[in-house]
Short mmCIF file of C-alpha atoms in Angstrom, two decimals:
data_model
loop_
_atom_site.label_atom_id
_atom_site.label_comp_id
_atom_site.label_asym_id
_atom_site.label_seq_id
_atom_site.Cartn_x
_atom_site.Cartn_y
_atom_site.Cartn_z
CA MET A 64 -12.30 6.13 13.31
CA THR A 65 -11.79 6.51 9.57
CA ALA A 66 -9.08 5.03 7.40
CA GLY A 67 -7.34 8.37 7.12
CA GLU A 68 -7.41 9.13 10.83
CA SER A 69 -6.00 5.79 11.95
CA SER A 70 -2.97 5.36 9.74
CA GLY A 71 -0.78 7.84 11.61
CA SER A 72 0.65 5.06 13.77
CA VAL A 73 2.19 3.45 10.69
CA VAL A 74 3.85 6.72 9.69
CA ARG A 75 5.12 7.18 13.24
CA ARG A 76 6.67 3.70 13.20
CA MET A 77 8.37 4.50 9.91
CA LEU A 78 9.59 7.89 11.18
CA LEU A 79 10.93 6.41 14.39
CA GLY A 80 12.55 3.56 12.51
CA SER A 81 14.28 5.91 10.07
CA GLN A 82 15.54 8.08 12.94
CA LEU A 83 16.89 5.04 14.79
CA ARG A 84 18.64 3.90 11.61
CA ARG A 85 20.28 7.29 11.12
CA LEU A 86 21.42 7.37 14.74
CA ARG A 87 22.89 3.86 14.47
CA GLU A 88 24.69 4.58 11.21
CA SER A 89 26.07 7.90 12.50
CA ARG A 90 27.73 5.96 15.33
CA GLY A 91 29.05 3.26 13.02
CA ILE A 92 27.17 0.55 14.91
CA THR A 93 26.11 -2.59 13.05
CA ARG A 94 22.58 -3.98 13.17
CA GLU A 95 24.03 -7.09 14.78
CA ALA A 96 25.56 -5.08 17.62
CA ALA A 97 22.34 -3.09 18.06
CA GLY A 98 20.34 -6.29 18.21
CA TYR A 99 22.68 -7.74 20.83
CA SER A 100 22.16 -4.68 23.03
CA ILE A 101 18.41 -5.31 23.23
CA ARG A 102 18.60 -9.11 23.27
CA ALA A 103 17.28 -9.38 19.74
CA SER A 104 18.40 -10.46 16.29
CA GLU A 105 19.84 -8.37 13.48
CA SER A 106 16.65 -9.03 11.51
CA LYS A 107 14.53 -7.49 14.27
CA ILE A 108 16.62 -4.32 14.15
CA SER A 109 16.03 -4.26 10.40
CA ARG A 110 12.26 -4.63 10.88
CA MET A 111 12.27 -1.91 13.54
CA GLU A 112 14.15 0.48 11.27
CA LEU A 113 11.67 -0.18 8.48
CA GLY A 114 8.73 0.43 10.82
CA ARG A 115 7.37 -3.09 10.38
CA VAL A 116 7.03 -4.01 14.06
CA SER A 117 5.80 -2.37 17.23
CA PHE A 118 8.31 -0.77 19.58
CA LYS A 119 8.91 -1.63 23.21
CA SER A 120 9.85 1.42 25.26
CA ARG A 121 12.66 -0.50 26.95
CA ASP A 122 14.19 -1.43 23.59
CA VAL A 123 14.03 2.15 22.34
CA GLU A 124 15.58 3.42 25.60
CA ASP A 125 18.43 0.93 25.34
CA LEU A 126 19.09 1.75 21.70
CA LEU A 127 19.12 5.49 22.38
CA THR A 128 21.68 4.92 25.15
CA LEU A 129 23.79 2.78 22.82
CA TYR A 130 23.62 5.48 20.15
CA GLY A 131 24.74 8.16 22.60
CA VAL A 132 21.44 10.06 22.79
CA THR A 133 21.60 11.49 26.31
CA GLU A 134 19.78 14.81 25.87
CA GLU A 135 16.52 14.39 27.79
CA THR A 136 14.32 16.39 25.42
CA GLU A 137 15.35 14.26 22.43
CA ARG A 138 14.92 11.03 24.36
CA VAL A 139 11.44 11.99 25.55
CA ALA A 140 10.38 12.99 22.04
CA LEU A 141 11.50 9.68 20.54
CA LEU A 142 9.97 7.62 23.36
CA SER A 143 6.67 9.48 22.95
CA LEU A 144 6.81 8.70 19.24
CA ALA A 145 7.28 5.01 20.11
CA LYS A 146 4.16 5.02 22.30
CA GLU A 147 2.07 6.74 19.61
CA ALA A 148 3.39 4.32 16.99
CA ASN A 149 1.90 1.38 18.87
CA LEU A 150 -1.69 2.60 18.61
CA ALA A 151 -3.84 0.11 16.72
CA GLY A 152 -5.36 1.17 13.40
CA TRP A 153 -8.99 0.67 12.35
CA TRP A 154 -8.01 -2.37 10.26
CA HIS A 155 -7.08 -4.39 13.35
CA SER A 156 -10.78 -5.06 13.87
CA TYR A 157 -10.52 -7.13 10.67
CA SER A 158 -7.56 -9.18 11.91
CA ASP A 159 -9.67 -12.34 11.64
CA VAL A 160 -9.55 -12.08 7.84
CA LEU A 161 -6.53 -9.83 7.35
CA PRO A 162 -3.10 -11.49 6.97
CA GLY A 163 -0.40 -9.92 9.10
CA TRP A 164 1.71 -9.00 6.07
CA PHE A 165 -1.24 -7.11 4.54
CA GLN A 166 -1.98 -5.14 7.72
CA THR A 167 1.25 -3.24 7.11
CA TYR A 168 0.11 -2.36 3.61
CA VAL A 169 -3.31 -1.08 4.69
CA GLY A 170 -1.62 1.25 7.15
CA LEU A 171 0.85 2.51 4.54
CA GLU A 172 -1.95 2.99 2.02
CA GLY A 173 -3.87 5.14 4.46
CA ALA A 174 -0.81 7.28 5.19
CA ALA A 175 0.26 7.87 1.59
CA SER A 176 -0.13 11.16 -0.25
CA LEU A 177 0.41 9.54 -3.67
CA ILE A 178 -0.52 5.99 -4.67
CA ARG A 179 0.53 4.67 -8.07
CA VAL A 180 -0.51 1.20 -9.18
CA TYR A 181 -0.30 -1.12 -12.14
CA GLU A 182 -2.81 -3.98 -12.33
CA VAL A 183 -3.17 -6.79 -14.82
CA GLN A 184 -5.24 -9.56 -13.20
CA PHE A 185 -8.24 -7.56 -12.00
CA VAL A 186 -9.38 -4.04 -11.17
CA ASN A 187 -7.46 -2.52 -8.26
CA GLY A 188 -9.15 -3.04 -4.90
CA LEU A 189 -9.66 0.69 -4.28
CA LEU A 190 -11.68 0.93 -7.51
CA GLN A 191 -13.83 -2.19 -7.21
CA THR A 192 -17.60 -2.14 -6.87
CA GLU A 193 -19.08 -4.22 -4.07
CA ALA A 194 -20.46 -6.80 -6.50
CA TYR A 195 -17.16 -7.10 -8.38
CA ALA A 196 -15.20 -7.30 -5.10
CA HIS A 197 -17.49 -10.08 -3.94
CA ALA A 198 -16.85 -12.01 -7.17
CA VAL A 199 -13.06 -11.52 -6.87
CA VAL A 200 -12.92 -12.64 -3.24
CA ALA A 201 -15.21 -15.62 -3.81
CA ARG A 202 -13.14 -16.73 -6.81
CA GLY A 203 -9.88 -16.41 -4.91
CA MET A 204 -11.12 -18.10 -1.73
CA LYS A 205 -13.01 -21.17 -2.84
CA GLY A 206 -14.30 -23.04 0.17
CA ALA A 207 -14.43 -19.94 2.39
CA SER A 208 -17.59 -19.38 4.38
CA LYS A 209 -20.08 -16.76 3.29
CA ALA A 210 -19.36 -14.82 6.47
CA GLU A 211 -15.62 -14.71 5.76
CA ILE A 212 -16.19 -13.54 2.19
CA GLU A 213 -18.51 -10.80 3.41
CA ARG A 214 -15.92 -9.66 5.98
CA ARG A 215 -13.21 -9.42 3.32
CA VAL A 216 -15.47 -7.45 1.02
CA ALA A 217 -16.40 -5.13 3.91
CA LEU A 218 -12.70 -4.52 4.56
CA ARG A 219 -12.16 -3.61 0.90
CA LEU A 220 -15.08 -1.18 0.94
CA GLU A 221 -13.74 0.41 4.13
CA ARG A 222 -10.37 0.95 2.46
CA GLN A 223 -12.08 2.69 -0.47
CA LYS A 224 -13.30 5.51 1.79
CA LEU A 225 -9.75 6.82 1.58
CA LEU A 226 -10.25 8.06 -1.99
CA VAL A 227 -13.20 10.27 -1.05
CA SER A 228 -11.95 11.45 2.35
CA GLU A 229 -10.94 15.04 3.14
CA ARG A 230 -7.27 14.04 2.97
CA ALA A 231 -7.62 11.80 -0.05
CA PRO A 232 -4.30 10.94 -1.69
CA ARG A 233 -3.60 11.36 -5.38
CA PHE A 234 -4.30 8.01 -6.97
CA HIS A 235 -2.83 7.09 -10.36
CA CYS A 236 -3.79 3.69 -11.74
CA VAL A 237 -2.75 1.99 -14.96
CA LEU A 238 -5.04 -0.94 -15.72
CA ASP A 239 -4.00 -3.49 -18.30
CA GLU A 240 -6.88 -4.15 -20.70
CA ALA A 241 -6.67 -7.80 -19.59
CA ALA A 242 -8.07 -6.78 -16.19
CA LEU A 243 -11.14 -5.35 -17.92
CA ARG A 244 -11.65 -8.23 -20.33
CA ARG A 245 -11.40 -10.95 -17.69
CA PRO A 246 -14.91 -11.45 -16.26
CA TYR A 247 -15.55 -11.60 -12.54
CA GLY A 248 -19.22 -12.13 -11.88
CA ASP A 249 -21.92 -11.98 -14.54
CA ARG A 250 -22.49 -9.43 -17.30
CA GLU A 251 -24.24 -6.94 -15.03
CA VAL A 252 -21.40 -7.08 -12.50
CA MET A 253 -18.87 -6.28 -15.23
CA ARG A 254 -21.00 -3.51 -16.69
CA GLY A 255 -21.40 -1.98 -13.25
CA GLN A 256 -17.65 -2.19 -12.65
CA ILE A 257 -16.71 -0.53 -15.94
CA GLN A 258 -19.27 2.25 -15.39
CA HIS A 259 -17.85 2.80 -11.91
CA LEU A 260 -14.37 3.20 -13.39
CA ILE A 261 -15.68 5.80 -15.81
CA ASP A 262 -17.38 7.68 -12.99
CA ILE A 263 -14.57 7.58 -10.44
CA SER A 264 -11.96 8.55 -13.05
CA GLU A 265 -13.66 11.97 -13.14
CA ARG A 266 -12.62 12.66 -9.54
CA PRO A 267 -9.88 15.31 -9.33
CA ASN A 268 -7.57 13.11 -7.25
CA VAL A 269 -7.96 10.02 -9.47
CA THR A 270 -6.05 9.44 -12.71
CA LEU A 271 -6.99 6.27 -14.57
CA GLN A 272 -5.28 4.99 -17.70
CA VAL A 273 -5.85 1.77 -19.63
CA MET A 274 -2.94 -0.02 -21.29
CA PRO A 275 -4.59 -1.48 -24.40
CA PHE A 276 -3.82 -4.84 -26.02
CA SER A 277 -3.07 -2.96 -29.22
CA PHE A 278 0.10 -1.48 -27.70
CA GLY A 279 1.70 -4.92 -27.51
CA GLY A 280 4.50 -5.66 -25.05
CA HIS A 281 5.17 -2.96 -22.47
CA SER A 282 7.26 -2.08 -19.42
CA GLY A 283 4.89 -3.73 -16.93
CA GLU A 284 6.09 -7.21 -17.84
CA SER A 285 7.06 -8.06 -14.24
CA GLY A 286 3.43 -7.88 -13.08
CA ALA A 287 1.29 -5.83 -10.72
CA PHE A 288 2.80 -3.50 -8.12
CA THR A 289 1.99 -0.44 -6.03
CA MET A 290 4.16 2.58 -5.26
CA LEU A 291 3.45 4.66 -2.17
CA ARG A 292 4.73 8.15 -1.44
CA PHE A 293 4.29 9.94 1.89
CA PRO A 294 3.97 13.62 2.83
CA GLU A 295 6.82 13.34 5.34
CA SER A 296 10.12 14.24 3.65
CA ASP A 297 12.00 11.85 5.94
CA LEU A 298 10.23 8.82 4.47
CA SER A 299 11.31 7.15 1.25
CA ASP A 300 8.86 5.78 -1.30
CA VAL A 301 7.78 2.18 -0.75
CA VAL A 302 7.07 -0.37 -3.49
CA TYR A 303 4.57 -3.08 -2.56
CA VAL A 304 4.62 -6.35 -4.51
CA GLU A 305 2.04 -8.93 -3.43
CA GLN A 306 2.78 -12.64 -3.59
CA LEU A 307 0.72 -15.76 -2.93
CA THR A 308 1.60 -16.11 0.75
CA GLY A 309 3.15 -12.76 1.58
CA ALA A 310 4.44 -9.52 0.14
CA LEU A 311 7.60 -7.57 -0.55
CA TYR A 312 8.05 -4.03 0.76
CA LEU A 313 10.90 -2.41 -1.15
CA ASP A 314 12.39 0.93 -0.10
CA LYS A 315 16.04 0.77 -1.21
CA GLY A 316 16.85 3.64 -3.54
CA GLU A 317 18.00 1.54 -6.49
CA GLU A 318 14.96 -0.76 -6.30
CA VAL A 319 12.48 2.10 -6.00
CA ALA A 320 14.18 3.86 -8.93
CA GLN A 321 13.63 0.84 -11.18
CA TYR A 322 9.92 0.74 -10.39
CA GLU A 323 9.76 4.51 -10.82
CA ARG A 324 11.05 4.11 -14.36
CA VAL A 325 8.53 1.36 -15.09
CA VAL A 326 5.51 3.26 -13.79
CA SER A 327 6.58 6.43 -15.59
CA GLN A 328 6.94 4.48 -18.84
CA LEU A 329 3.54 2.84 -18.34
CA GLN A 330 1.92 6.23 -17.82
CA SER A 331 3.69 7.62 -20.86
CA ASP A 332 2.79 4.71 -23.14
CA SER A 333 -0.87 4.37 -22.07
CA PRO A 334 -3.61 6.53 -23.61
CA ASN A 335 -4.30 9.68 -21.60
CA PRO A 336 -7.18 9.68 -19.08
CA ALA A 337 -9.72 11.11 -21.55
CA ASP A 338 -8.85 8.54 -24.22
CA SER A 339 -8.85 5.81 -21.58
CA ARG A 340 -12.40 6.78 -20.62
CA ASP A 341 -13.36 6.46 -24.28
CA LEU A 342 -11.81 2.99 -24.30
CA LEU A 343 -13.85 2.12 -21.20
CA ARG A 344 -17.03 3.39 -22.85
CA GLY A 345 -16.28 1.20 -25.84
CA LEU A 346 -15.83 -1.83 -23.59
CA LEU A 347 -19.08 -0.98 -21.83
CA GLN A 348 -20.97 -1.18 -25.12
CA LEU A 349 -19.41 -4.58 -25.82
CA THR A 350 -20.11 -6.03 -22.37
#
């Protein structure tokens, strides 16, 4: 099973969650009341509506009854969606090295039709060479066993298949020059990584821009983030912000709009892809 083929369950969870939210709101029922009806907390209802947890058929049945959904065809369709949403994705085989909060992201990444990222610390994981990824993981996980490091690198390489798959998303990355100047691995590792960026930036679905030091301060001052857009019109964009021990998944309209403004400004202020490749070639000569 490939990354692209296995991420449908995440989309189904999100679709079901959004439909349950609309049904609840149309009836004027609070999350607290909905949670009470299925012997759960308000926070669980919130996680269900955001597609962050698996769905029990009994819970979905009880919620549909509470929301006044009595038409059999509609109930069957939503219950079938719940069953499909619980199918495990390919990344679950890496659960030994994959934090639970990141499993959600991998599924969303695989389901997206447009991925926009800003990176400042290192090259984005979808664009890393194996040698560079190994250096990044080893640096970030001092004391980890060789086997664990290799598993994490293997997971990263598996994720990268998405960019060259038949249903590859559009990928737009703005890399701060700091990510290219900061060495991970030896000189050959860095040269290989920069050359890979030059090569992959020629792909029709990949847009790569470099925000140079010479520009000075810019709109990406809050740090790295990822924006995900999905082909389903019912799903809102999601902003992913990684932290040390977890991550934020933002999908409220006003929050997404702020990040939309930032990423648009970053793309506008950075040299265009052709000029960014020239910048990369210049760095390659210096490395």
